[in-house]
Short mmCIF file of C-alpha atoms and ligand atoms in Angstrom, two decimals:
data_model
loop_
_atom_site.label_atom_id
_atom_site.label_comp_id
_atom_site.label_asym_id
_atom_site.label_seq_id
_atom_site.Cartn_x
_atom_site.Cartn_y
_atom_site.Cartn_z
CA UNK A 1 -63.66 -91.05 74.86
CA UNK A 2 -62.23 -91.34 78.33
CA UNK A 3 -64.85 -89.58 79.75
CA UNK A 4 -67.37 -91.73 82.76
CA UNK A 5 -70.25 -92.47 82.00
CA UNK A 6 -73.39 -91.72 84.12
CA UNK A 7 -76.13 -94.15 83.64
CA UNK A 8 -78.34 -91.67 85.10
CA UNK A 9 -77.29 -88.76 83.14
CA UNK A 10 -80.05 -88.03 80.23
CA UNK A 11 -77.91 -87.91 76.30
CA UNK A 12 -76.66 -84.92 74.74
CA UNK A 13 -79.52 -84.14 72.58
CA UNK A 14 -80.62 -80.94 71.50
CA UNK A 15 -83.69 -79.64 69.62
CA UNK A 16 -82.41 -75.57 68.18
CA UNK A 17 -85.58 -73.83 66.26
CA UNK A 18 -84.91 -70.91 64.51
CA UNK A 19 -87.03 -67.76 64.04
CA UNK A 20 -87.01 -64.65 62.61
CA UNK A 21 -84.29 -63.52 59.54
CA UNK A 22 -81.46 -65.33 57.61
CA UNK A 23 -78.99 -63.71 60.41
CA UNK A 24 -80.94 -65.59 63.30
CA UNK A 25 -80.21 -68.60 60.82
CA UNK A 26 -76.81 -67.50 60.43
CA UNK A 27 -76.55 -67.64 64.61
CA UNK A 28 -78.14 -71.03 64.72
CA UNK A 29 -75.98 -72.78 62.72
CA UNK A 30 -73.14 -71.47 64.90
CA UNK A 31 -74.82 -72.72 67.78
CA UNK A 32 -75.17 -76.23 65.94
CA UNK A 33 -71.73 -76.30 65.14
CA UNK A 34 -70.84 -75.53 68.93
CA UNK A 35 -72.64 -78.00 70.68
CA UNK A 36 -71.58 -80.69 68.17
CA UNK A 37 -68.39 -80.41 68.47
CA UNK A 38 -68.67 -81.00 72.15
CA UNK A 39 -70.84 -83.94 72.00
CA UNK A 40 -74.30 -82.92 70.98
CA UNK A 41 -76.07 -84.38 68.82
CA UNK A 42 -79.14 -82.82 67.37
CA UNK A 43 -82.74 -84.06 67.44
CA UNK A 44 -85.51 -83.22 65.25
CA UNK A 45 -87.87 -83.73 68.05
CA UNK A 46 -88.26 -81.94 71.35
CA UNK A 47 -89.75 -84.55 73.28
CA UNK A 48 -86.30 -86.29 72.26
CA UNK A 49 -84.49 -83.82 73.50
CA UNK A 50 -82.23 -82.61 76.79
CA UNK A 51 -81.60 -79.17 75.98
CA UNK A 52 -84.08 -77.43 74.06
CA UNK A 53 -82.94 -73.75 72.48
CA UNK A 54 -85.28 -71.16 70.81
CA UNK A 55 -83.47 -68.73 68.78
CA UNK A 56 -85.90 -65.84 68.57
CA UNK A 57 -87.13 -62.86 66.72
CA UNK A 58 -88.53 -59.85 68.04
CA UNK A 59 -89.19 -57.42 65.33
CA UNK A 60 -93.03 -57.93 64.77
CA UNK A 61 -95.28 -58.75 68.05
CA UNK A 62 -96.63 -62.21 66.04
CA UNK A 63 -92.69 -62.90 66.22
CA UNK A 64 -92.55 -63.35 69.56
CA UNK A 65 -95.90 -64.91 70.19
CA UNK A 66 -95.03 -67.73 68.04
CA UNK A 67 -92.03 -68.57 70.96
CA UNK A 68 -94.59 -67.56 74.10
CA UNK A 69 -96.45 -70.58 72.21
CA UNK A 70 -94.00 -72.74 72.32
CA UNK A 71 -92.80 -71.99 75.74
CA UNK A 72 -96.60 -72.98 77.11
CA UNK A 73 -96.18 -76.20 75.69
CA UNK A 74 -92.95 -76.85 77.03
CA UNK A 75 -94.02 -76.08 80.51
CA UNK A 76 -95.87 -79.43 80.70
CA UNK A 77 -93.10 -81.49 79.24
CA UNK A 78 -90.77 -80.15 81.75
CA UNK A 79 -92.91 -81.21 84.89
CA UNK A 80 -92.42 -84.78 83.27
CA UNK A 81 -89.00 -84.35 82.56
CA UNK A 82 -87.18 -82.14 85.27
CA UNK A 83 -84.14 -82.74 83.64
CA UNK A 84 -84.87 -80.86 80.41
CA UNK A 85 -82.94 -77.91 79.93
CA UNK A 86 -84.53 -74.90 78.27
CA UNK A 87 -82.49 -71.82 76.55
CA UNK A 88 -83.34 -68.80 74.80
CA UNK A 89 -81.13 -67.25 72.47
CA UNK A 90 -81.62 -64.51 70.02
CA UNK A 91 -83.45 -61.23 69.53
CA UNK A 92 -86.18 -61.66 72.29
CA UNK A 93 -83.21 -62.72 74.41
CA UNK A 94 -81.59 -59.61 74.05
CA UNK A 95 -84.60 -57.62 74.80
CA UNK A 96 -86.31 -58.92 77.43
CA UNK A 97 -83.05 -59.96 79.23
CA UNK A 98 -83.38 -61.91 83.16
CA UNK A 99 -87.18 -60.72 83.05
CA UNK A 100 -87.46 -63.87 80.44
CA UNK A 101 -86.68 -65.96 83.55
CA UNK A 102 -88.87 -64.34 85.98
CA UNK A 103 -91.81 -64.65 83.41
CA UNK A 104 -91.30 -68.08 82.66
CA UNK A 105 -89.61 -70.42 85.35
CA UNK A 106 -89.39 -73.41 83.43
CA UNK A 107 -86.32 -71.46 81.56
CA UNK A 108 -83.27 -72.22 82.23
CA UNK A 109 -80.96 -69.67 80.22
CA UNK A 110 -81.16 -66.59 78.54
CA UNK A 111 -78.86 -66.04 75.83
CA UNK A 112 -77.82 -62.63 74.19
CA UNK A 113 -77.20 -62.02 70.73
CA UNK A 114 -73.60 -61.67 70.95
CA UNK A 115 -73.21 -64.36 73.44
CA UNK A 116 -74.65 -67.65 71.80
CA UNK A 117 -70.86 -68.22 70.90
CA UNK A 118 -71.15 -69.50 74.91
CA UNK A 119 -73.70 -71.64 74.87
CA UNK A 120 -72.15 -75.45 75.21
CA UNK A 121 -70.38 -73.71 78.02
CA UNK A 122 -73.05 -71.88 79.50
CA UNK A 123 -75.06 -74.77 79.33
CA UNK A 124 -72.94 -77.20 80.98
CA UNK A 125 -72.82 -74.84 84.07
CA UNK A 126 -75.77 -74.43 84.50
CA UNK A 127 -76.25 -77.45 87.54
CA UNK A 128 -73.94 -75.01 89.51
CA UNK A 129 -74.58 -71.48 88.32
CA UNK A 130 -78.43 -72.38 88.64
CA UNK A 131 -80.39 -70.65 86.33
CA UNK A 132 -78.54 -67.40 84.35
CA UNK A 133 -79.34 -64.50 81.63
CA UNK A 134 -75.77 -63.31 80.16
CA UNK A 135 -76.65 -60.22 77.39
CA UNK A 136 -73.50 -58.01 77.41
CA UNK A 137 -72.87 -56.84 73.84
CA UNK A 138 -69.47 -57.71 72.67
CA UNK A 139 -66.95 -57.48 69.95
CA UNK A 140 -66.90 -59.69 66.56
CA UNK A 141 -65.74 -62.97 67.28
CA UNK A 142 -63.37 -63.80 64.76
CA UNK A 143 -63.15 -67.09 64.45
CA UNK A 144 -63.74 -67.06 60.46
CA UNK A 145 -67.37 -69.14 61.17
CA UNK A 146 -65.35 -72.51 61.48
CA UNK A 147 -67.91 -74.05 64.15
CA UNK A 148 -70.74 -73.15 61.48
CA UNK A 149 -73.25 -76.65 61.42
CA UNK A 150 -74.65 -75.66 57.94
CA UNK A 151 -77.10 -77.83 55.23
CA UNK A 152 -75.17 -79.08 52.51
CA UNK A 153 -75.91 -77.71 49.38
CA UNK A 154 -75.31 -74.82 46.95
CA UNK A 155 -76.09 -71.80 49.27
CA UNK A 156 -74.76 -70.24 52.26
CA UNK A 157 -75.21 -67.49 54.26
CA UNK A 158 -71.98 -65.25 55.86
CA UNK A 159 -72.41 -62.79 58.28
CA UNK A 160 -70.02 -59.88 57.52
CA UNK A 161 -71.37 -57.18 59.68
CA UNK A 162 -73.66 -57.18 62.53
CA UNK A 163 -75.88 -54.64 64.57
CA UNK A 164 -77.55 -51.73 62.89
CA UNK A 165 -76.57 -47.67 63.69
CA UNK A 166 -80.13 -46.15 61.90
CA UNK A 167 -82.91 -46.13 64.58
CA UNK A 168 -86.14 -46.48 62.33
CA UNK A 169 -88.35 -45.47 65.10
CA UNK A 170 -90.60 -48.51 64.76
CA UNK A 171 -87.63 -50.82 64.96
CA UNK A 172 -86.14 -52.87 67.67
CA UNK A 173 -83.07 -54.25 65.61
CA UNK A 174 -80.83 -51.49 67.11
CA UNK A 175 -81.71 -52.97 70.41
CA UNK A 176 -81.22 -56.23 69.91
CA UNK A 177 -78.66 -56.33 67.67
CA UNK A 178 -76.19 -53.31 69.01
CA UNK A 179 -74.50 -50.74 67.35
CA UNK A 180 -72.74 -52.04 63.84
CA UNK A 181 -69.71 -53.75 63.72
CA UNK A 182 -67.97 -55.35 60.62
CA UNK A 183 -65.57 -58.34 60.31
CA UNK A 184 -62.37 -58.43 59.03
CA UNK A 185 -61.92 -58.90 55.55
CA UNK A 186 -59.51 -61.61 55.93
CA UNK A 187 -61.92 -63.36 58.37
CA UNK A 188 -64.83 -63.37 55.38
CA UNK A 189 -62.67 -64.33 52.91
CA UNK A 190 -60.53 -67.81 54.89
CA UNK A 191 -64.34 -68.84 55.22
CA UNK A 192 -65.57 -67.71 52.02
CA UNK A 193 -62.56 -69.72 50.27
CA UNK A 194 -62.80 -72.81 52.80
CA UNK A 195 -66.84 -72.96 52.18
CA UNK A 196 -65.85 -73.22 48.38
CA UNK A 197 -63.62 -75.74 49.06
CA UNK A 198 -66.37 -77.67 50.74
CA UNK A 199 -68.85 -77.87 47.19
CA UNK A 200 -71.19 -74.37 48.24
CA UNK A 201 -71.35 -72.39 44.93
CA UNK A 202 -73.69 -69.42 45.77
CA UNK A 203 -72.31 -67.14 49.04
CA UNK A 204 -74.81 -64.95 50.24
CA UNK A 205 -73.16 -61.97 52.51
CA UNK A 206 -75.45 -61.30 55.61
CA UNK A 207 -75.69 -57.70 57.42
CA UNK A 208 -78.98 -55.72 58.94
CA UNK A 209 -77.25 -52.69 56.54
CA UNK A 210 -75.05 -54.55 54.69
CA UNK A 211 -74.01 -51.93 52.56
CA UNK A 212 -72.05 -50.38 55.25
CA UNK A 213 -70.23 -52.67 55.63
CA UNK A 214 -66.58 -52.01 57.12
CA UNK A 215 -67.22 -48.51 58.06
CA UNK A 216 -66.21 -49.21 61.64
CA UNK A 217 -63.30 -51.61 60.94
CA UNK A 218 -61.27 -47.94 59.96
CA UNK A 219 -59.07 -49.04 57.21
CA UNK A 220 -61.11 -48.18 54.47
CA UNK A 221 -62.60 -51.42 53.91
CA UNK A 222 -66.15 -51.69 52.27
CA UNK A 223 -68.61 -53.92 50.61
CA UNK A 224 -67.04 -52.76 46.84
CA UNK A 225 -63.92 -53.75 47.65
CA UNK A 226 -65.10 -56.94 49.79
CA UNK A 227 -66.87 -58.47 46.85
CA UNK A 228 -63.93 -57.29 44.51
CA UNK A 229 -62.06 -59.68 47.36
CA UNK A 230 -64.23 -62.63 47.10
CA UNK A 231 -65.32 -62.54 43.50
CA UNK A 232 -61.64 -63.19 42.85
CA UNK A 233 -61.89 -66.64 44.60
CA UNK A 234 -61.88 -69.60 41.93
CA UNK A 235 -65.01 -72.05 41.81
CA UNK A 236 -67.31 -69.31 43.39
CA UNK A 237 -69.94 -68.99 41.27
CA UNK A 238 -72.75 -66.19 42.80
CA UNK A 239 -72.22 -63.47 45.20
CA UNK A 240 -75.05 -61.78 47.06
CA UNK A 241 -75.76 -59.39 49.79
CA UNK A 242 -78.63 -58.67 52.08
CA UNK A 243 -79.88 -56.46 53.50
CA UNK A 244 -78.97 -53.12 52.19
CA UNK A 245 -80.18 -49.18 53.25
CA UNK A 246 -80.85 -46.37 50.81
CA UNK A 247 -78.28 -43.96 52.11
CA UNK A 248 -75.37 -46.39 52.10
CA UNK A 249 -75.82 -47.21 48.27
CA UNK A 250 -72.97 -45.65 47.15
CA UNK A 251 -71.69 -45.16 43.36
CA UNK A 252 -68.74 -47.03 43.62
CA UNK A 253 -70.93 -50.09 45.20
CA UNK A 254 -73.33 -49.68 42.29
CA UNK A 255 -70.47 -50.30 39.69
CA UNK A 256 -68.95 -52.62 41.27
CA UNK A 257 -72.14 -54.92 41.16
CA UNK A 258 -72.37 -53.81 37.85
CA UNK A 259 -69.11 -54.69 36.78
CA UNK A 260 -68.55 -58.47 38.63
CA UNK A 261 -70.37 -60.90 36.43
CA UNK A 262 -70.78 -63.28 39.62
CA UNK A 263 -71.97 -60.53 41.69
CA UNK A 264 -75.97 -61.32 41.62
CA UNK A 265 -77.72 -57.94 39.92
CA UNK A 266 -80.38 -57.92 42.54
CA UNK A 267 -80.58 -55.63 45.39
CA UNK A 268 -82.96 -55.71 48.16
CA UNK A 269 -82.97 -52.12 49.75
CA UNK A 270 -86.56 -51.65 51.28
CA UNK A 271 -87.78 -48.85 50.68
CA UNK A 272 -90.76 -49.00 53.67
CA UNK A 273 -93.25 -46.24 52.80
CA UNK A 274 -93.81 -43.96 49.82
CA UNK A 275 -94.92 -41.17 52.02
CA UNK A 276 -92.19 -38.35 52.92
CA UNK A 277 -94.16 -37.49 56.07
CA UNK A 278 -94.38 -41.12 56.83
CA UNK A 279 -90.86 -41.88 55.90
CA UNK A 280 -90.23 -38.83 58.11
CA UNK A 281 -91.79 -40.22 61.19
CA UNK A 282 -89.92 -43.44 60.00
CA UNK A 283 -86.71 -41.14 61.03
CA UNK A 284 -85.66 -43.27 57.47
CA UNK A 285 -83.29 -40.65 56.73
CA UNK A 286 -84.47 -40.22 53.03
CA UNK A 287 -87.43 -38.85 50.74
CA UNK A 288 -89.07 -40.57 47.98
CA UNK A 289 -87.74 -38.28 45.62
CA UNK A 290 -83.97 -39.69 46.90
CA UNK A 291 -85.14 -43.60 46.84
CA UNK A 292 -86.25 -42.77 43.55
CA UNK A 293 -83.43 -41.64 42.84
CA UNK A 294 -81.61 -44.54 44.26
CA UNK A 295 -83.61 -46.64 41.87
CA UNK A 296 -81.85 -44.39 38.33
CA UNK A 297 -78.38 -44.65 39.56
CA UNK A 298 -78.89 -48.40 39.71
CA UNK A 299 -81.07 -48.83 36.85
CA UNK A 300 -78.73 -46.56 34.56
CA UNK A 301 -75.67 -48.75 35.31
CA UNK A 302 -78.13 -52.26 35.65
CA UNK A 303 -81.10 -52.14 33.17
CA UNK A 304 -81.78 -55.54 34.36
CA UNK A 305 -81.16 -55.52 37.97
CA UNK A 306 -83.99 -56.83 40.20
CA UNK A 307 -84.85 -54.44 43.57
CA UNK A 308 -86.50 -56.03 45.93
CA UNK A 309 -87.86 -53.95 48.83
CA UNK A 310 -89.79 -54.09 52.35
CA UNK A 311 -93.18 -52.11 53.35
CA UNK A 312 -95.10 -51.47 56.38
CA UNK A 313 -98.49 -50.59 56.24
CA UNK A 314 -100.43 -49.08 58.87
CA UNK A 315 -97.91 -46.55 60.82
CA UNK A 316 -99.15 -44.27 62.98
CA UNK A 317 -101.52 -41.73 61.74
CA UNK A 318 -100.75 -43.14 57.78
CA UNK A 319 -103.92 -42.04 55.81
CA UNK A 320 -105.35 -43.17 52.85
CA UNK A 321 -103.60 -40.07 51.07
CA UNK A 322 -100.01 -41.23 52.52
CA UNK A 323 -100.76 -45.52 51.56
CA UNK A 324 -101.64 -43.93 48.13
CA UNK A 325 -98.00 -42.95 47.89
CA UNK A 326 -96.72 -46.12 48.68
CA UNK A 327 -98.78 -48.01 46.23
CA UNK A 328 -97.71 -45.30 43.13
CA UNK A 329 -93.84 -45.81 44.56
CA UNK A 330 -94.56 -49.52 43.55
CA UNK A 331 -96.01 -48.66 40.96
CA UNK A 332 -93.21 -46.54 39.35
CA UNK A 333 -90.61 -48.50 40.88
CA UNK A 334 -91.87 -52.02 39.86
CA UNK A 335 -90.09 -54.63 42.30
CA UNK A 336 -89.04 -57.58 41.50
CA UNK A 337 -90.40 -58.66 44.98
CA UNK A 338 -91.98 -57.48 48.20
CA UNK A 339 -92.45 -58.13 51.62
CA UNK A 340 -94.78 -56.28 52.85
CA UNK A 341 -95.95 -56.13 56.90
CA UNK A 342 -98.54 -54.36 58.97
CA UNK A 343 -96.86 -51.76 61.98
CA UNK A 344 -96.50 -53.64 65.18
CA UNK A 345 -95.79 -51.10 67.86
CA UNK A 346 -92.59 -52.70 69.30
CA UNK A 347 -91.82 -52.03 73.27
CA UNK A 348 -88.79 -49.49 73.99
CA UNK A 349 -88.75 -48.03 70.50
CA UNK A 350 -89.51 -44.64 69.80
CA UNK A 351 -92.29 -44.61 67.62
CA UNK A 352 -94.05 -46.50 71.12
CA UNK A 353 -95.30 -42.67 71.92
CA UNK A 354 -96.97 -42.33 68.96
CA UNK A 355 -100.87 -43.87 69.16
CA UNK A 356 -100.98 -47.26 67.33
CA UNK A 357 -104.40 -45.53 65.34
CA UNK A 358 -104.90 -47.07 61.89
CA UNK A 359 -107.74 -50.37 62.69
CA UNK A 360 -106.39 -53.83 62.32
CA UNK A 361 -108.85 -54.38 59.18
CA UNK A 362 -107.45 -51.33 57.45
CA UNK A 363 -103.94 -52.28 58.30
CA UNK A 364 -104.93 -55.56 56.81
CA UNK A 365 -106.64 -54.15 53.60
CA UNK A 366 -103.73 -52.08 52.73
CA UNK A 367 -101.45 -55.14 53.20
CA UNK A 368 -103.21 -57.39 50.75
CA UNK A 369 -103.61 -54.30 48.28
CA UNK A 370 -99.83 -53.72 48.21
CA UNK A 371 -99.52 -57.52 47.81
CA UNK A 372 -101.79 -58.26 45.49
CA UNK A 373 -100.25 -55.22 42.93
CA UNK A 374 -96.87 -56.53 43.53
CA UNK A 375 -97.88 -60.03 42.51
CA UNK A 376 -99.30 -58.11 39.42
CA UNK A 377 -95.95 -56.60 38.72
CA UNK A 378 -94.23 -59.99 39.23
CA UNK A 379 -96.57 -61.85 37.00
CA UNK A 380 -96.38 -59.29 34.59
CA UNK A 381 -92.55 -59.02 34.53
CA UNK A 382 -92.30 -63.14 33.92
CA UNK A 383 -94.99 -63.38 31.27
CA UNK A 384 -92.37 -61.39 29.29
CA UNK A 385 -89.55 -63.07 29.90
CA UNK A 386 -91.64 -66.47 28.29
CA UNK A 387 -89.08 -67.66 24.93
CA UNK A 388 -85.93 -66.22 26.34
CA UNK A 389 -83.43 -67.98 27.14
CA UNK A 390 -81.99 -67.43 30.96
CA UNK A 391 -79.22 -68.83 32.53
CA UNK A 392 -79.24 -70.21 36.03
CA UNK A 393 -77.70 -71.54 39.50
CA UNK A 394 -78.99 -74.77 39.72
CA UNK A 395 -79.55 -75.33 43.16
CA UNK A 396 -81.67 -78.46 43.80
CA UNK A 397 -84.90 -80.71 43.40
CA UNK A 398 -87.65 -78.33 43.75
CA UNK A 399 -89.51 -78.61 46.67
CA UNK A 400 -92.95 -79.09 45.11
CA UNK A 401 -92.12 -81.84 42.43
CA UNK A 402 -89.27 -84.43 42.58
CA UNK A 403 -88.80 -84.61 38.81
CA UNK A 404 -88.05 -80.97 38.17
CA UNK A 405 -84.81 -78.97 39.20
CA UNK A 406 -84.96 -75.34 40.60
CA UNK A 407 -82.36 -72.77 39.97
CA UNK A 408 -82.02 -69.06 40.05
CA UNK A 409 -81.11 -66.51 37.75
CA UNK A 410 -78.35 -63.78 38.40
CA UNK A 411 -81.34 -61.40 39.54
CA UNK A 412 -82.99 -64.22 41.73
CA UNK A 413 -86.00 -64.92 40.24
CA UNK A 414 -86.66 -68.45 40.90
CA UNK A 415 -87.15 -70.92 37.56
CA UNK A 416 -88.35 -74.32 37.91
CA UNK A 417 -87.11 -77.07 34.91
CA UNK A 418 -86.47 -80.56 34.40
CA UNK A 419 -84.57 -82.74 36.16
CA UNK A 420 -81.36 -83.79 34.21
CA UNK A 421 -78.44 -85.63 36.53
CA UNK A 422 -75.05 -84.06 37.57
CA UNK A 423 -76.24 -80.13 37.44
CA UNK A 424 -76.76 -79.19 40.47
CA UNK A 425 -74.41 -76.49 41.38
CA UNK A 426 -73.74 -76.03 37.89
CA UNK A 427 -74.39 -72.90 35.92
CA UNK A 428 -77.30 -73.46 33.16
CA UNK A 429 -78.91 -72.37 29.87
CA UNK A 430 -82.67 -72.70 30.17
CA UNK A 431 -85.86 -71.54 28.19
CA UNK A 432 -88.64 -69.90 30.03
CA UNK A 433 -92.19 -71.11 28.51
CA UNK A 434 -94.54 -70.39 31.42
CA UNK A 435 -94.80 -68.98 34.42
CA UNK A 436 -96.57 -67.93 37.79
CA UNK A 437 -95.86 -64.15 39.53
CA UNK A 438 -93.80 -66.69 41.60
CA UNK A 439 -91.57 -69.03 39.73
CA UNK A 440 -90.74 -69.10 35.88
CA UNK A 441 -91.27 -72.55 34.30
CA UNK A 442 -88.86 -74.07 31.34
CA UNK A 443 -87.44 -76.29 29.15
N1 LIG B 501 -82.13 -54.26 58.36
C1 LIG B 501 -83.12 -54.31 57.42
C2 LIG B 501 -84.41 -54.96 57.88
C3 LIG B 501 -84.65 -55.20 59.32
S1 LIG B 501 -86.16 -55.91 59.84
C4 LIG B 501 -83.34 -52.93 56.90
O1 LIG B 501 -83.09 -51.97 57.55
O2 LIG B 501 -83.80 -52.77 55.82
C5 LIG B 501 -86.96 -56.48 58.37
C6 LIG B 501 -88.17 -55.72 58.02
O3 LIG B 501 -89.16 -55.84 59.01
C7 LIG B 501 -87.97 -54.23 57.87
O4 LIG B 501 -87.43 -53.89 56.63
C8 LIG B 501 -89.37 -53.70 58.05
O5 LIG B 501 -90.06 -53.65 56.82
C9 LIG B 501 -90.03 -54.75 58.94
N2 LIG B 501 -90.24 -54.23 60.30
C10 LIG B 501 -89.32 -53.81 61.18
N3 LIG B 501 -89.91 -53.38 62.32
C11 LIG B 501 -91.24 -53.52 62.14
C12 LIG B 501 -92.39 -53.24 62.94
N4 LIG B 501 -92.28 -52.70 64.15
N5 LIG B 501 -93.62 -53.53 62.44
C13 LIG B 501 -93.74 -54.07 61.21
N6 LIG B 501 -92.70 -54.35 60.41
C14 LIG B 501 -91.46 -54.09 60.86
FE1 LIG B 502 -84.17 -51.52 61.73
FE2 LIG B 502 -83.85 -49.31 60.33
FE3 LIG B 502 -81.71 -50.61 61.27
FE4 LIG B 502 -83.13 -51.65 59.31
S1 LIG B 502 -81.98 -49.72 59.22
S2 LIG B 502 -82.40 -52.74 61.13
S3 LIG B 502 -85.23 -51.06 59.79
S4 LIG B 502 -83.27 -49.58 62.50
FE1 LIG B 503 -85.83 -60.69 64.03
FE2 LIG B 503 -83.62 -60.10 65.22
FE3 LIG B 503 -83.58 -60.75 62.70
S1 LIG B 503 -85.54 -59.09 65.53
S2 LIG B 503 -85.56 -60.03 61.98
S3 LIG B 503 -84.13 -62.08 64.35
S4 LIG B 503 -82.30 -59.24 63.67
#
């Protein structure tokens, strides 16, 4: 490298933590990939580093506490170290725009969602553009993820569309995120086939409402005919996608699953509340009576598919009458999974006008009762899978136990077994002989 070097000048070292969903991941590793490849390298310890990036998460109030945390302790180590450089990327980014910078003066850049592609860039200016928030929105840039910095391994995650067009009323993804906007088929699929190339066996698809996917790219593309597109691709082994809405769950995307034997049969469309008047004031766009409905069109093609959904708790003015609902919608539907959260009023979203009434404790109760009967369902739904015979993804050690592998099946549950050499990334026959409501044990 011809370029001079500056005794003086601290290294190239950056510390990137990641918060919030697999798309904020998704972003991170682009960023990764970015500064490496202009002479980064990456630290696993802040005090280590010279340029220290957040990527944040805004969508629940403990979100973005977690990075005001972080940001208090980082005050102190920048009064010892002036020439630390401090960036914030992501959601709360987006949101909170230049006031980020008056709020905190130890920041140094503020980094929208769709501009982190600028970041190595941005970041070298900054000794003459002093201290700068840049949050346009902007198109998809298509550069077929080739700076991606990802883990090695089986899995990884493609973003295929980006932005949401719903406006839940309690949610600030709309805001942060933009209006939708899909990527070019061709664009998913040179990375898709390049990321097989590389060893990764299980491609999960990435979207805030995946399912409507290419709806804006005009030319008839859609998520049927993408994974048609990808499932054709030779060494793939397990397609998924995440997340998807009710209302763009179409028929043709619901045989299409059914009919690709590498597409995963599990299908994580959260449902949120089992309440019409609360799914109402949602402004979710559908009644029980259609999510239920939903839940025979897939089950009729899919007897085995896995749904996996998301619940809040605690909107405003939800009574004991309308969390009732919820719980019996679990209780018909039966999840293979849940993630359930209490409301956090969100700033700038509509449902802000309505009073934030239910008390934290009940918000609380209602959260642990809805987990709790899930876990029930879960538990119940392995014990009777205990004898059979399952095949699965092997993916790698598992975390707790160095002499067992963990794998998943083709609806995602997650099965724990011995450890036998050369199988990982392999497709395997296993035997389920015990289990917990969270991971299937065999032989
Ligand atoms: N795009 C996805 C999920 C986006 S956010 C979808 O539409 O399904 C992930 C989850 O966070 C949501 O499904 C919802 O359950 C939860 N969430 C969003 N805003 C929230 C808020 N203000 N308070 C509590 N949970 C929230
Ligand atoms: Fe948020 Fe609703 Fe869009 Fe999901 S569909 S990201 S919950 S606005
Ligand atoms: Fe959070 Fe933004 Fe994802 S608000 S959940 S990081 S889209």
């Amino acid at each position: 490298m011809d370029e001079p070097v500056i005794p003086s000048a601290p290294p190239r070292t950056v510390f990137l933590e990641t918060f919030g969903c697999q798309m904020n991941v998704a972003d991170s590793e682009q960023m990764l990939g970015r500064l490496t490849s202009s002479g980064w390298t990456v630290v696993e310890d802040p005090a280590q580093a010279s340029l220290v990036v957040f990527n944040t998460c805004s969508v629940r109030d403990h979100a973005e506490g977690k990075v005001r945390s972080r940001l208090g302790v980082l005050r102190e180590e920048k009064r010892q170290r002036p020439h630390l450089r401090i960036a914030i990327a992501g959601c709360m980014a987006q949101r909170e725009k230049d006031d980020l910078l008056k709020k905190w003066p130890h920041v140094d850049l503020v980094i929208g969602t769709d501009q982190f592609g600028r970041l190595p860039e941005l970041v070298e200016g900054l000794e003459t553009s002093g201290r700068l928030a840049t949050t346009a929105f902007a198109d998809w840039e298509d550069d077929a993820g080739v700076h991606a910095l990802r883990p090695e391994g089986v899995n990884a995650w493609v973003p295929v569309m980006r932005g949401c067009n719903y406006n839940c009323t309690y949610c600030v993804v709309p805001y942060t995120r933009g209006r939708e906007k899909s990527r070019r088929p061709e664009s998913v699929e040179d990375e898709v086939r390049r990321l097989v190339g590389q060893g990764y066996r299980q491609i999960t698809l990435l979207g805030q409402t995946v399912d409507a996917y290419g709806k804006t790219l005009g030319d008839g593309s859609n998520l049927a005919r993408l994974l048609r597109r990808l499932h054709a691709i030779d060494g793939l082994l397990r397609l998924r996608f995440v997340t998807s809405h009710p209302k763009d769950i179409t028929d043709e995307l619901l045989d299409t699953v059914a009919e690709l034997p590498k597409v995963a049969k599990h299908l994580h469309v959260p449902a949120q509340a089992g309440s019409d008047r609360i799914l109402r004031m949602m402004g979710r766009r559908y009644t029980r009576a259609e999510y239920l409905h939903f839940v025979e069109r897939a089950r009729r093609r899919m007897p085995e598919v896995e749904l996996l959904s998301d619940f809040i708790v605690g909107f405003p003015s939800e009574t004991a009458e309308d969390f009732q609902q919820t719980v019996e919608l679990m209780q018909q539907v039966r999840f293979g999974g849940s993630y359930v959260f209490t409301y956090s009023v969100r700033p700038g979203t509509p449902a802000v006008r309505l009073p934030d009434d239910v008390p934290e404790e009940v918000k609380r109760e209602r959260c642990n009762r809805l987990l709790n009967l899930q876990l029930e369902h879960q538990a119940a739904a392995h014990t009777a899978l205990h004898g059979q015979e399952v095949e699965v993804l092997v993916e790698g050690e598992s975390k707790t136990d160095a002499e067992m592998l963990h794998g998943r099946t083709i609806g995602n549950r997650n099965v724990v077994f011995p450890r036998r050499d050369g199988i990982v990334g392999t497709l395997q026959r296993v035997r389920i002989e015990r289990s917990t409501p969270l991971t299937l044990f065999a032989s």
